[in-house]
Short mmCIF file of C-alpha atoms in Angstrom, two decimals:
data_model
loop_
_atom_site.label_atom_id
_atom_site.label_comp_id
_atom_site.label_asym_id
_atom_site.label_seq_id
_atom_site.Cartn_x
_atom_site.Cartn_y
_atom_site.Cartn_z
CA UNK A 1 -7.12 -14.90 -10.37
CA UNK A 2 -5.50 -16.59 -13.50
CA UNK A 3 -4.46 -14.04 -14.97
CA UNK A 4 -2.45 -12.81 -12.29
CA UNK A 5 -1.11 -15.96 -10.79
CA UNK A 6 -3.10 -16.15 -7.69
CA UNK A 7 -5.62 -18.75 -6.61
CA UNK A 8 -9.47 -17.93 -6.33
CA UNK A 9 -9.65 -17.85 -2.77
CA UNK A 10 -6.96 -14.97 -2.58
CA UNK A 11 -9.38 -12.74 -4.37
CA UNK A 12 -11.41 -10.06 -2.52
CA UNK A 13 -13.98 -8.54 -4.88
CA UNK A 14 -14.74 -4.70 -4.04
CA UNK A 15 -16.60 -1.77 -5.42
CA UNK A 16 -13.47 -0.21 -7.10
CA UNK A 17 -9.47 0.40 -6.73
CA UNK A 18 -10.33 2.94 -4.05
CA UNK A 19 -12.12 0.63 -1.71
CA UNK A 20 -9.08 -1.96 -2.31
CA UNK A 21 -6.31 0.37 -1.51
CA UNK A 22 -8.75 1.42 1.59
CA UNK A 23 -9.06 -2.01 2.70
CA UNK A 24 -5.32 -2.74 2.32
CA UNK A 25 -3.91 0.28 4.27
CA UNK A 26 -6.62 0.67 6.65
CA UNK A 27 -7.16 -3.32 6.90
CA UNK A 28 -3.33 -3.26 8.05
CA UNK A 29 -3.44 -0.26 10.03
CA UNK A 30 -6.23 -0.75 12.48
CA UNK A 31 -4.81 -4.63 12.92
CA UNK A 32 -1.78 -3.17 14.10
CA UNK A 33 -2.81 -0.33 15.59
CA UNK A 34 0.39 2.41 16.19
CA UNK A 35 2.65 0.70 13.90
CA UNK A 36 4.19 2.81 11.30
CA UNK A 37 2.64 3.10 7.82
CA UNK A 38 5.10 3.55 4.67
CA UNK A 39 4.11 4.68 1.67
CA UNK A 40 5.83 7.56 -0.96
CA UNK A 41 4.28 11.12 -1.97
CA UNK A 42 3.32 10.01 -5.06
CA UNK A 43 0.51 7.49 -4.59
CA UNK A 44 -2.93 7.62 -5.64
CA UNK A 45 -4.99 9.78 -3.09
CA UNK A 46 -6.99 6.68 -2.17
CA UNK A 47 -3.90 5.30 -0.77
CA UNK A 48 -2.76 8.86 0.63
CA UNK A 49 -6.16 9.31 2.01
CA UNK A 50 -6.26 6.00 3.65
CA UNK A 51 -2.58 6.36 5.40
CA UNK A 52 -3.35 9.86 6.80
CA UNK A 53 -6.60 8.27 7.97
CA UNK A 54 -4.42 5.45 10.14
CA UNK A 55 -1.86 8.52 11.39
CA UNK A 56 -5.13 10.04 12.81
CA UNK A 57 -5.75 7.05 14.53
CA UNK A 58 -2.17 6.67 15.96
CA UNK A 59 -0.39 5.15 12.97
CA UNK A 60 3.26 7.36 11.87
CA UNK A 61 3.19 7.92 8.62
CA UNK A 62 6.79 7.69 6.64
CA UNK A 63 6.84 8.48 3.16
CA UNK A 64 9.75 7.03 0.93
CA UNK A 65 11.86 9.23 -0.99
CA UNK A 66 10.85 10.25 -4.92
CA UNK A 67 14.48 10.82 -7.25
CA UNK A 68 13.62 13.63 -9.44
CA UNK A 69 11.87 11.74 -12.68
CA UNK A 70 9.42 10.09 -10.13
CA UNK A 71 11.01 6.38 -9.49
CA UNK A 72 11.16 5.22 -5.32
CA UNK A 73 14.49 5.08 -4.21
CA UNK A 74 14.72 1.46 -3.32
CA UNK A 75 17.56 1.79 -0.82
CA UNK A 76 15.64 4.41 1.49
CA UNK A 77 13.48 1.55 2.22
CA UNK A 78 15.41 -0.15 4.95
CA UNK A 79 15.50 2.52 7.27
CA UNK A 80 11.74 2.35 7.51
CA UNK A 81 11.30 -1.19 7.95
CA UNK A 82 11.86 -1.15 11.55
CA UNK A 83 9.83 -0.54 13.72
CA UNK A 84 8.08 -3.54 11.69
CA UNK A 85 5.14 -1.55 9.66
CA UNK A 86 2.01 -2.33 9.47
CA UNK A 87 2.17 -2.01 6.05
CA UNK A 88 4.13 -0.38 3.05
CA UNK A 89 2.47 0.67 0.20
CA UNK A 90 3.49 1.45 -3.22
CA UNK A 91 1.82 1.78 -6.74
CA UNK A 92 3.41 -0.26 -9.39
CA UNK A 93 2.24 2.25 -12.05
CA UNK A 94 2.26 6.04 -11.35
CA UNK A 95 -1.39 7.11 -12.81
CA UNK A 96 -0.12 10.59 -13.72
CA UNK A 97 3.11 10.08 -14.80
CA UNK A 98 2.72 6.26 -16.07
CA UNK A 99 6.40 6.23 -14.28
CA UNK A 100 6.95 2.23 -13.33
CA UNK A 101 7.94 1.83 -9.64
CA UNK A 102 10.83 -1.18 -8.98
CA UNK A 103 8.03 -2.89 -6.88
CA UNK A 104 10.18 -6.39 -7.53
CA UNK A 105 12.57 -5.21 -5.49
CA UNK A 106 10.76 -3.39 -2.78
CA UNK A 107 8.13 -6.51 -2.48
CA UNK A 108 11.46 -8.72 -1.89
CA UNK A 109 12.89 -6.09 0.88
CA UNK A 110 9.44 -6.54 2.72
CA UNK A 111 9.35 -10.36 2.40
CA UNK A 112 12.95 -10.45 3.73
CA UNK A 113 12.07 -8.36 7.02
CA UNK A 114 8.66 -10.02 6.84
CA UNK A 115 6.99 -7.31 6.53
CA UNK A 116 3.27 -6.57 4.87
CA UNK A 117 3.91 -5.03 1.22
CA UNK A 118 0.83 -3.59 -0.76
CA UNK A 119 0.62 -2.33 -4.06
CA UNK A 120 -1.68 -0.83 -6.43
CA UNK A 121 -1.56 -1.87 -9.73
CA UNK A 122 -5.03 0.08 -11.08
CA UNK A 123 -3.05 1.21 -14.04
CA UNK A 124 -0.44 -1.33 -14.75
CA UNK A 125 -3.44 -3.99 -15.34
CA UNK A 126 -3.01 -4.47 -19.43
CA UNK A 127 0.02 -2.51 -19.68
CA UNK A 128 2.69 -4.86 -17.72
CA UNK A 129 3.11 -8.64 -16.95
CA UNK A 130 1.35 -8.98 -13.40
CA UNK A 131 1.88 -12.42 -11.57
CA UNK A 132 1.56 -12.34 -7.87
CA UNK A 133 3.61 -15.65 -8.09
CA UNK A 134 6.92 -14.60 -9.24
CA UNK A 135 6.85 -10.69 -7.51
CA UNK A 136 6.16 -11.31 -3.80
CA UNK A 137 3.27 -8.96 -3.33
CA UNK A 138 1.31 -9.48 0.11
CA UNK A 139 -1.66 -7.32 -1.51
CA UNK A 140 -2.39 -5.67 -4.95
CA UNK A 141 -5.07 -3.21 -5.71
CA UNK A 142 -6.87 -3.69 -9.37
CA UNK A 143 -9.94 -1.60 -10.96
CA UNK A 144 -12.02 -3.29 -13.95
CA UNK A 145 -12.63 0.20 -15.37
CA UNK A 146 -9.09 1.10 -16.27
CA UNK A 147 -9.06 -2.19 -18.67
CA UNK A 148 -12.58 -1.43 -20.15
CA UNK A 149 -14.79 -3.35 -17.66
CA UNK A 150 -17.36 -2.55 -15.31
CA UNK A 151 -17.63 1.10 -13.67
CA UNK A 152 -17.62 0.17 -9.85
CA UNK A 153 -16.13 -3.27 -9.45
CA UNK A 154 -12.37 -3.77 -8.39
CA UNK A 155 -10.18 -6.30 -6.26
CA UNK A 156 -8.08 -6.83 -3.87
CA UNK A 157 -5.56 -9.74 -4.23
CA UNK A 158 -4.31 -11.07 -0.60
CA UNK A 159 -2.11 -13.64 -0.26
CA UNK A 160 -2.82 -16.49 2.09
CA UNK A 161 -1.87 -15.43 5.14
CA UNK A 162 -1.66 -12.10 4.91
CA UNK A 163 -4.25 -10.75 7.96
CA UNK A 164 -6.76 -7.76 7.51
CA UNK A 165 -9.34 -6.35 9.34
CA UNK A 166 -12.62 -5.76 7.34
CA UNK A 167 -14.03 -2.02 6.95
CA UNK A 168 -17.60 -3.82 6.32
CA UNK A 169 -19.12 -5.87 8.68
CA UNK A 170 -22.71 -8.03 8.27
CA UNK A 171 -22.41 -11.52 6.72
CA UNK A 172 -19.33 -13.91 6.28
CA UNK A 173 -18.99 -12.44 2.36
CA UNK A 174 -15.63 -12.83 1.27
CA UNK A 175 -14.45 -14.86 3.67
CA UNK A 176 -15.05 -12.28 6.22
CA UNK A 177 -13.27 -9.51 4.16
CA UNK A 178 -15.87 -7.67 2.92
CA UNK A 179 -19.63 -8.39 3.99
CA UNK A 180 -22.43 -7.47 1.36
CA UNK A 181 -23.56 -9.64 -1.80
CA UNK A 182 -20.49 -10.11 -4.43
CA UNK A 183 -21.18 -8.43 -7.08
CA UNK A 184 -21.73 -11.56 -9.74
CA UNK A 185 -22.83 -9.50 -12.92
CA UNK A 186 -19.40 -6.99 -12.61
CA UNK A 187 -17.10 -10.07 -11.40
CA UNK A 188 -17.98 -11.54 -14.23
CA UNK A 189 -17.17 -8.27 -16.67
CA UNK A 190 -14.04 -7.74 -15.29
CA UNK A 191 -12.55 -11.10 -15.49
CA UNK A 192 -13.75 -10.96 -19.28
CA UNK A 193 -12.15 -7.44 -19.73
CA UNK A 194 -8.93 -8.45 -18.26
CA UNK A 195 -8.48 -11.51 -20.35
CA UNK A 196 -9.12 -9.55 -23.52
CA UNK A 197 -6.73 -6.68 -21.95
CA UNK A 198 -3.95 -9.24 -21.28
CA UNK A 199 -4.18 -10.72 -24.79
CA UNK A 200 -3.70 -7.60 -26.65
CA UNK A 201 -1.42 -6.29 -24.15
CA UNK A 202 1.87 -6.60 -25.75
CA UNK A 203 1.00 -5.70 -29.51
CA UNK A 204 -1.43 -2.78 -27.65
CA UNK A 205 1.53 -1.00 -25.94
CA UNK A 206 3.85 -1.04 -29.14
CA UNK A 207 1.12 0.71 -30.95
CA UNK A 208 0.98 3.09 -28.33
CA UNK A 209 4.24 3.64 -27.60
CA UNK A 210 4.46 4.90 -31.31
CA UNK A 211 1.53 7.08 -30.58
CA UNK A 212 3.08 8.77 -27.86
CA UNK A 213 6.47 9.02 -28.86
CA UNK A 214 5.49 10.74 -31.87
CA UNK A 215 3.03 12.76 -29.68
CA UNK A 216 5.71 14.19 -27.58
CA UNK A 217 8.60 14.62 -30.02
CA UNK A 218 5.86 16.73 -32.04
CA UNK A 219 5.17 18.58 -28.61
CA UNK A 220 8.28 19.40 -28.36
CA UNK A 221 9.63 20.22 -31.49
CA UNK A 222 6.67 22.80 -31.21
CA UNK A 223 6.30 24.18 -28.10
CA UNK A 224 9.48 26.18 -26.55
CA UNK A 225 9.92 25.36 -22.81
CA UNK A 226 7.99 22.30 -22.80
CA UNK A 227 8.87 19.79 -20.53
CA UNK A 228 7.65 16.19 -20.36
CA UNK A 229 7.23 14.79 -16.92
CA UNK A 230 8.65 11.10 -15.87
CA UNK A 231 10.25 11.21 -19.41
CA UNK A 232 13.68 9.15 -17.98
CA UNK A 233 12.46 6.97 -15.94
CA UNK A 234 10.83 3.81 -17.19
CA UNK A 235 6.81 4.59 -18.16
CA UNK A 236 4.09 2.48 -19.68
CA UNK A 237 2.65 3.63 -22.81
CA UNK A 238 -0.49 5.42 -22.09
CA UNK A 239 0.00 8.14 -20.25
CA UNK A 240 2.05 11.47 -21.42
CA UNK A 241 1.94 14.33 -18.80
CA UNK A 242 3.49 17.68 -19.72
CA UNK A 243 4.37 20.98 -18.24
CA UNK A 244 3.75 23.99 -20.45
CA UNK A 245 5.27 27.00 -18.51
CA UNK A 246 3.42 30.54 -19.34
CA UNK A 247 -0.06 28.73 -19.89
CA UNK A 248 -3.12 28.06 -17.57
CA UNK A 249 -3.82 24.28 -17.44
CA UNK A 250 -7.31 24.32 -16.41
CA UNK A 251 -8.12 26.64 -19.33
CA UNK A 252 -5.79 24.37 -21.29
CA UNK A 253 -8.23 21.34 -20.46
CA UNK A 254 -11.25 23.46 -21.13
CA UNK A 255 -10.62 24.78 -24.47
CA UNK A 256 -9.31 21.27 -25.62
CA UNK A 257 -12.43 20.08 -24.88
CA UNK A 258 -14.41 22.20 -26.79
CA UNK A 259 -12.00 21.18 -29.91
CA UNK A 260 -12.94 17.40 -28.93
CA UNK A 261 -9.61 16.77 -27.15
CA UNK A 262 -10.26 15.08 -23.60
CA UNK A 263 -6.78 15.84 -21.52
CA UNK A 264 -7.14 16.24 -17.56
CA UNK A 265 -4.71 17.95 -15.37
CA UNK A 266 -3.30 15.88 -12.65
CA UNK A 267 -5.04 12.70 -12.14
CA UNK A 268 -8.71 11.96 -13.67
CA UNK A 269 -9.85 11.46 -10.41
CA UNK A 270 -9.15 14.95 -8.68
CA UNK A 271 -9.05 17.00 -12.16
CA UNK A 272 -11.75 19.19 -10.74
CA UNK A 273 -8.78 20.44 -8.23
CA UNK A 274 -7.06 23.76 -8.73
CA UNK A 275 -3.92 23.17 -6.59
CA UNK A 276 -0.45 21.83 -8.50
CA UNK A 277 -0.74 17.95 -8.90
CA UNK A 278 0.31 16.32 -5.20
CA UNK A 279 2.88 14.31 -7.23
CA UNK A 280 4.55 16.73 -9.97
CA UNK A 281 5.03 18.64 -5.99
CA UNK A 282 6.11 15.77 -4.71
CA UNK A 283 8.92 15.48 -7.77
CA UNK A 284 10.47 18.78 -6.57
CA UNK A 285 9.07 21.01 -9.17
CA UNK A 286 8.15 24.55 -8.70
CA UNK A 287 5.11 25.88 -8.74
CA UNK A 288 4.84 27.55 -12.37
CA UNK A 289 6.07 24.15 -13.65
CA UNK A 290 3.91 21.67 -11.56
CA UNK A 291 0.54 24.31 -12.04
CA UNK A 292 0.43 24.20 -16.01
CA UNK A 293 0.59 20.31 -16.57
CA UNK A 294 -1.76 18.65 -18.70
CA UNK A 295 -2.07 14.89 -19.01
CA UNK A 296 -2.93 12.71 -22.02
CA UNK A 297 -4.26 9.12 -21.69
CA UNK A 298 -3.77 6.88 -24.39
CA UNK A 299 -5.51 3.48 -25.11
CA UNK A 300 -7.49 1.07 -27.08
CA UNK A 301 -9.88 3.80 -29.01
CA UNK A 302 -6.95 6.42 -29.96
CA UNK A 303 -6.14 6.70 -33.69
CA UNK A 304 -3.19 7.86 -35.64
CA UNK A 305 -5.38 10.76 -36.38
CA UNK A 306 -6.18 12.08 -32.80
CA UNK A 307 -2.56 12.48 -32.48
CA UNK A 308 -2.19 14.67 -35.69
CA UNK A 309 -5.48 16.87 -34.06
CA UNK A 310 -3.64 17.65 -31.02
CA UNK A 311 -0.50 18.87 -32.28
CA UNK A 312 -2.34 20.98 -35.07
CA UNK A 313 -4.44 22.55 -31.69
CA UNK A 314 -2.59 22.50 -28.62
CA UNK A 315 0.49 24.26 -29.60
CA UNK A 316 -0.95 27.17 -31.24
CA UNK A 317 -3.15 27.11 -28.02
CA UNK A 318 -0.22 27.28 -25.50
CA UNK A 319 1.49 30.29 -28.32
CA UNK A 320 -1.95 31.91 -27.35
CA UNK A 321 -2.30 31.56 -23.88
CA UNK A 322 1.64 33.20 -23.45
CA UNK A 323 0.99 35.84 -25.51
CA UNK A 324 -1.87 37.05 -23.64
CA UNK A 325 -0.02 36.77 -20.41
#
């Protein structure tokens, strides 16, 4: 709660991001039940997921509009804030792009038509200043595992005030949020993570901004065609997503893992899909741009040297994969 600005009692402990976003959108939705829900294309599917779950129920769902290097355009906002929503939704830190949303400004639209504003902020937790007392957030989604804490613990902040209904029901836990015994043993890891996240986070994303600006000028200066996703718009450090027209992304992933290289197409959490990434789609890009993306994570445990290993593999790899096309 410290480290974010926010006082204990805001704090709703859950089993992960995806049970936060749930309980934000849904929590909103089924309070307020027909009122709109706003949220853009490119959110994380447990927010996506959630909002198409309230539009079955009776809940429109109005997505914002995406410019072209994946940043919200702030001004389409105010057309959607009336009818009053039940809640707009949107992630601070794109997880596939690592594209930074201007959730500043959209949390101060919503607090000027006093309206509900979530956001999740799973990967902009030890990559960007956070503090739920200078951006006016109503809720904010965190996961412990994306800062190198406990699988299966996560958090919702919500501001005093700010009315949910629960998804669990059984005891008072959580002041009535969420029933079922707090985790202690995985609070307790992710408030330890997150301090030790926060405290390297500055000197952490200058290292890694070398890394990756030195992975994707290599990239490029290699690889003919190559495009780099989100590259204009204002990313955090971690996360470099590419398109390589003329290859096959899934066997991109697969034969980088057999040379040791762990890269996922589209999001971690629905790599195992075979469809074009929902938010490369959602950017406007055609289909034999958006299918052969590949995305590289970058954090505490990357060296110098996994950087030179990848561009000594993956573009004689892609020279491969177009020949035999």
């Amino acid at each position: 709660a410290r480290l974010i600005g926010a006082s204990p009692g805001e704090i709703v402990f859950t089993s992960g991001g995806t049970e936060a976003d749930n309980l934000a959108i849904l929590g909103r939705a089924r309070l307020f039940p027909g009122s709109p829900v706003v949220c853009s294309a490119l959110e994380h599917r447990a927010v996506l997921a959630s909002a198409h779950a309230a539009e079955e129920d009776g809940s429109p769902l109005h997505l914002l509009r995406t410019s072209e290097d994946g940043v919200i355009d702030v001004s389409t906002l105010d057309a959607l804030l009336s009818p009053s929503p039940a809640v707009v939704s949107v992630m601070w830190v794109n997880n596939e792009l690592g594209t930074i949303q201007p959730v500043e400004a959209l949390a101060s639209r919503c607090e000027q038509a006093e309206v509900t504003f979530h956001t999740d902020a799973v990967q902009a937790l030890g990559k960007l200043r956070l503090r739920v007392d200078e951006v006016p957030v109503s809720l904010l989604s965190l996961s412990a595992h994306k800062v190198g804490g406990p699988k299966g613990m996560g958090a919702l902040f919500v501001r005093k005030g700010t009315r949910l209904r629960p998804l669990h029901y059984g005891g008072g836990h959580e002041r009535g949020l969420r029933a079922g015994t707090e985790n202690v043993a995985g609070a307790v890891g992710f408030a330890l993570a997150a301090e030790l996240a926060e405290a390297e986070r500055e000197a952490e994303m200058v290292r890694l901004g070398a890394q990756r600006a030195r992975l994707e000028e290599g990239l490029r200066s290699r690889i003919v065609g190559l495009l780099v996703n989100g590259a204009t718009a204002p990313r955090v450090a971690s996360i470099c997503n590419v398109s390589v027209p003329g290859a096959d992304s899934e066997m991109l992933v697969l034969t980088l893992d057999m040379e040791g290289l762990a890269v996922s197409s589209g999001s971690a959490c629905s790599s195992g899909a075979i469809a074009p990434s929902h938010v490369l789609t959602a950017l406007g890009l055609p289909a034999d741009v958006a299918g052969p993306s590949v995305r590289f994570s970058l954090g505490r445990t990357t060296k110098d040297s996994d950087i030179d290993r990848v561009l000594a593999v993956f573009p004689s790899l892609v020279e491969r994969m177009r020949q035999s096309a």
